[in-house]
Tab-separated table of C-alpha atoms in Angstrom:
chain	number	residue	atom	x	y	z
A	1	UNK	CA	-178.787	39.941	-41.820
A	2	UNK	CA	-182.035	39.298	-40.560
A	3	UNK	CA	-180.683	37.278	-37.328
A	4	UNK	CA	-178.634	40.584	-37.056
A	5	UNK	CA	-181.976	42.870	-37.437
A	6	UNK	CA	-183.362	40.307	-34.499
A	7	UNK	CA	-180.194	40.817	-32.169
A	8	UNK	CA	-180.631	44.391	-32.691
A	9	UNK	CA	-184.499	44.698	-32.026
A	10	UNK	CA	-183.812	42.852	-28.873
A	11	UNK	CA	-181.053	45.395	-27.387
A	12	UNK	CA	-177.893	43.062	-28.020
A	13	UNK	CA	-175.179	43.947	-30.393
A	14	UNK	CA	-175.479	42.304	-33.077
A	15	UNK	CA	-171.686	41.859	-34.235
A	16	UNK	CA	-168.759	42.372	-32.097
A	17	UNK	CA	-165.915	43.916	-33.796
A	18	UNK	CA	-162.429	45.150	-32.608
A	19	UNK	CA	-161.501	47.771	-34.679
A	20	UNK	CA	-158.142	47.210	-35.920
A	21	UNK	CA	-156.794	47.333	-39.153
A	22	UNK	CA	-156.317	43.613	-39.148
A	23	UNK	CA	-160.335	42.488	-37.357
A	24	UNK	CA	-161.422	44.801	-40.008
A	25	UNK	CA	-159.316	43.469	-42.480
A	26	UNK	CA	-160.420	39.919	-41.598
A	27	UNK	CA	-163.990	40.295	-41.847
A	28	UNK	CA	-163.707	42.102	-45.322
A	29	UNK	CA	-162.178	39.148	-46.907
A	30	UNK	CA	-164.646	37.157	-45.911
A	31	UNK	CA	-167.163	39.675	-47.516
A	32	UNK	CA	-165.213	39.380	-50.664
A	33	UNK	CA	-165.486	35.784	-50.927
A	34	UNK	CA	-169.244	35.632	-49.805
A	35	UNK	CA	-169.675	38.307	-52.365
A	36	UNK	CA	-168.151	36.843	-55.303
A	37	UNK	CA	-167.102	33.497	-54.679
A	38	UNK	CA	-163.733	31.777	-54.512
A	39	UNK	CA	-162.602	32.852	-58.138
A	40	UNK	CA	-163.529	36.621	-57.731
A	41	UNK	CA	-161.729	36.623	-54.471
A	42	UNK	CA	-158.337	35.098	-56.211
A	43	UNK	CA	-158.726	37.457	-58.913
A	44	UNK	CA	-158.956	40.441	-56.763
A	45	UNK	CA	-157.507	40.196	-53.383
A	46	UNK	CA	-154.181	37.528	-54.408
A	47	UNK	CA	-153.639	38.544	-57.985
A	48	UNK	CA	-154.537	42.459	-57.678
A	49	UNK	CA	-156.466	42.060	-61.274
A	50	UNK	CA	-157.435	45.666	-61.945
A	51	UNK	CA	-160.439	44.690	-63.403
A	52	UNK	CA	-161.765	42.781	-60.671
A	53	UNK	CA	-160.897	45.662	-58.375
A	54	UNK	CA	-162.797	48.416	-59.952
A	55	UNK	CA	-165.884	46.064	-60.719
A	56	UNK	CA	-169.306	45.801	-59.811
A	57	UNK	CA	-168.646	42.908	-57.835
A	58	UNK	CA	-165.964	44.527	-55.174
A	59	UNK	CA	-168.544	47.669	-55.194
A	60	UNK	CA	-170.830	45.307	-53.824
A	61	UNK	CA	-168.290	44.184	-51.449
A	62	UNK	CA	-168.236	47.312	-50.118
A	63	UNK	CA	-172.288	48.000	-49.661
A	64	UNK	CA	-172.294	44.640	-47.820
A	65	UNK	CA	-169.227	45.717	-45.247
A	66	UNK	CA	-170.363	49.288	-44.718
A	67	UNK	CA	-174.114	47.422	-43.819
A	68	UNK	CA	-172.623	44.648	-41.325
A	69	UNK	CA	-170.823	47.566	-39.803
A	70	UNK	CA	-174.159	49.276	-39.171
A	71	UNK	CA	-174.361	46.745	-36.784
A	72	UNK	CA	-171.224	47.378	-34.499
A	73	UNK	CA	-171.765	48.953	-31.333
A	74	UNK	CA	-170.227	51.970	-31.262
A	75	UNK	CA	-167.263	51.685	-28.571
A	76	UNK	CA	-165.610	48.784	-31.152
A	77	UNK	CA	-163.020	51.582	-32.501
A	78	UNK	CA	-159.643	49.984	-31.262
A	79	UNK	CA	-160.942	47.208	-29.523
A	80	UNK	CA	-158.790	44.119	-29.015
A	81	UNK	CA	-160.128	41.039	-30.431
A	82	UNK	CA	-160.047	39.155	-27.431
A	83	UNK	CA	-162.662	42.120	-25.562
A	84	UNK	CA	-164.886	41.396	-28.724
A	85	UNK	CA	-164.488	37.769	-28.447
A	86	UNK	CA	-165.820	38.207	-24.244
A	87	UNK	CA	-168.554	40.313	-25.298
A	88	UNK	CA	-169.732	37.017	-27.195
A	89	UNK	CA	-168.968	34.895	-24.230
A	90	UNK	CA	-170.799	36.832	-21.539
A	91	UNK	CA	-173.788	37.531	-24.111
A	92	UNK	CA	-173.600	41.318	-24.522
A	93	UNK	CA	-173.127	40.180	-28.340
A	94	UNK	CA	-174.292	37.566	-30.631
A	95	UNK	CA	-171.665	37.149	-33.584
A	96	UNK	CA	-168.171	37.866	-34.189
A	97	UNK	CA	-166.244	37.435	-37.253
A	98	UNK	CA	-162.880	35.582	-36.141
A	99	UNK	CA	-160.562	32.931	-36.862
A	100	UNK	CA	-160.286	29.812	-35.132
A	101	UNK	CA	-158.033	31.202	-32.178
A	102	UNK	CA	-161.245	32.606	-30.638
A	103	UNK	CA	-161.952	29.197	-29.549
A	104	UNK	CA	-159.003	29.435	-26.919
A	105	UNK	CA	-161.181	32.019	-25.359
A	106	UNK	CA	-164.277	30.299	-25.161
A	107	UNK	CA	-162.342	27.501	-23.702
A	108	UNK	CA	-160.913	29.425	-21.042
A	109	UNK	CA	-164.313	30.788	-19.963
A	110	UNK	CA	-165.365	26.847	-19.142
A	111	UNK	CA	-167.529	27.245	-22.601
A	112	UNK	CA	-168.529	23.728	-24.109
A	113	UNK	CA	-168.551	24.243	-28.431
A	114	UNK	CA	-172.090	22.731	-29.656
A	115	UNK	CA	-173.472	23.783	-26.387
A	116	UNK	CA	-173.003	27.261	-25.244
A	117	UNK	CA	-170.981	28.493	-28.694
A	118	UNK	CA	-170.791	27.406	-32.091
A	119	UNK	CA	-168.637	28.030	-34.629
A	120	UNK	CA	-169.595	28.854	-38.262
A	121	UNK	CA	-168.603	29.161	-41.886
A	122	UNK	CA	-169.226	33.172	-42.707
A	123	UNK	CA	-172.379	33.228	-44.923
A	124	UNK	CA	-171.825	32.604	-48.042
A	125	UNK	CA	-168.807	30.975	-48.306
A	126	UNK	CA	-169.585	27.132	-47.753
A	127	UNK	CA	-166.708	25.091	-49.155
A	128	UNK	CA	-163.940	27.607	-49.134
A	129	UNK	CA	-161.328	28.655	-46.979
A	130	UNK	CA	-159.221	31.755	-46.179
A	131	UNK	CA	-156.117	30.915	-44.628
A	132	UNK	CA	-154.584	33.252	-42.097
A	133	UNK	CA	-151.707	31.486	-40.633
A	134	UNK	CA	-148.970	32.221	-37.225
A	135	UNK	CA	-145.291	32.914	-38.159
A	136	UNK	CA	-142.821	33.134	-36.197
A	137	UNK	CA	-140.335	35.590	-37.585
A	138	UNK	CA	-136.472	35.664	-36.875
A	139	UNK	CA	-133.673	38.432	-37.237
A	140	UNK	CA	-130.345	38.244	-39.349
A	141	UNK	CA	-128.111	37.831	-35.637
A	142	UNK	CA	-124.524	37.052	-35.193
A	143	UNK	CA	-123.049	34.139	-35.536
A	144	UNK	CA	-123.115	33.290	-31.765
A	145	UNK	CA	-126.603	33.825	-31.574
A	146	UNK	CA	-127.595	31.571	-34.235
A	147	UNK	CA	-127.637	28.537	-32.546
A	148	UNK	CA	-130.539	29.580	-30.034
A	149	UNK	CA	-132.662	30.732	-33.390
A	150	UNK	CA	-132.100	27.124	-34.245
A	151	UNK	CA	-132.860	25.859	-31.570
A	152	UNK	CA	-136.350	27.885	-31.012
A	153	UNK	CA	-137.212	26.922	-34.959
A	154	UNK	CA	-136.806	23.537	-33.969
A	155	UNK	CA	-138.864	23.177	-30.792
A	156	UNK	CA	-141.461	25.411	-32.168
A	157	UNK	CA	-141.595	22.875	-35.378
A	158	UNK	CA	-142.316	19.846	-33.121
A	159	UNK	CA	-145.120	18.092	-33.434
A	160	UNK	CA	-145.450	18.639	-29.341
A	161	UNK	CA	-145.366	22.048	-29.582
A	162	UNK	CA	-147.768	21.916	-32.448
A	163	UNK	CA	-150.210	20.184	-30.468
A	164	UNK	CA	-149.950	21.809	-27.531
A	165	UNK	CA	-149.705	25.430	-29.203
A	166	UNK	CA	-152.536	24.589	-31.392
A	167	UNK	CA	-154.805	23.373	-28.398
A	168	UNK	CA	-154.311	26.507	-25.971
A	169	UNK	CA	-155.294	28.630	-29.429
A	170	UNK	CA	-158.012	26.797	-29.879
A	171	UNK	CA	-157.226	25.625	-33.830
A	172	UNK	CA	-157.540	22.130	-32.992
């Protein structure tokens, strides 16, 4: 918060955020778990525990989102994540609260990681992990199409494909 309170003191925004339901959604998990640790955030975001929901704990989740939103410019409404991710890039703002594909952005603006980026844990949550993962999804099709869903499941499953798909996003 207080390299936040600096980034806003010196005119830049201090966290970029596209808001959609998903960016939003994103960066509150990662409040929950900085909030109340790893066995908190099992109990109340996987398992639904009722108890964990209405506590003291997820109220506090709250106070802490509705603060680092304070510190949103206030065009984000909407915003895809990629136009937050550039407003890192070109400096107009100093965090952003994304996954690991952001890196594929940084990488296609020339940007070296360790030199002109770098990529954190969110506070707070040192030693755990929120996984967020790419599926690819495919429709119940007839019988003559079923061989080209194959076919895509199995090139997308490669370990070429992997590598290369992973790369360009910037996971690996």
């Amino acid at each position: 918060i207080a390299l936040l309170d600096k980034a806003k003191a010196a005119g830049v925004i201090p966290l970029a955020l596209g808001g959609q339901n998903w960016q939003e959604a994103t960066m509150f998990d990662s409040v929950v778990l900085s909030t109340g640790g790893p066995e908190f955030y099992k109990k109340a975001m996987n398992d639904l525990d009722e108890e964990s929901l209405k506590s003291d704990t997820m109220k506090k989740s709250f106070d802490n989102l509705a603060k680092l939103v304070t510190y949103v410019d206030p065009n984000f409404s909407g915003r895809d994540w990629n136009l937050a991710t550039a407003m890192v890039i070109k400096g107009d703002a100093l965090v952003q609260v994304m996954g690991d594909w952001a890196k594929g952005e940084f990488h296609a603006a020339n940007k070296t990681p360790g030199t002109d980026f770098l990529c954190y844990r969110f506070p707070g949550t040192d030693g755990s992990v929120i996984y967020n993962s790419d599926m690819f999804g495919m429709f119940n099709v007839p019988d003559d199409r079923k061989a080209a869903q194959v076919a895509l499941a199995t090139a997308t499953l490669s370990k070429s494909f992997q590598s290369a798909f992973n790369v360009v996003k910037g996971s690996v």
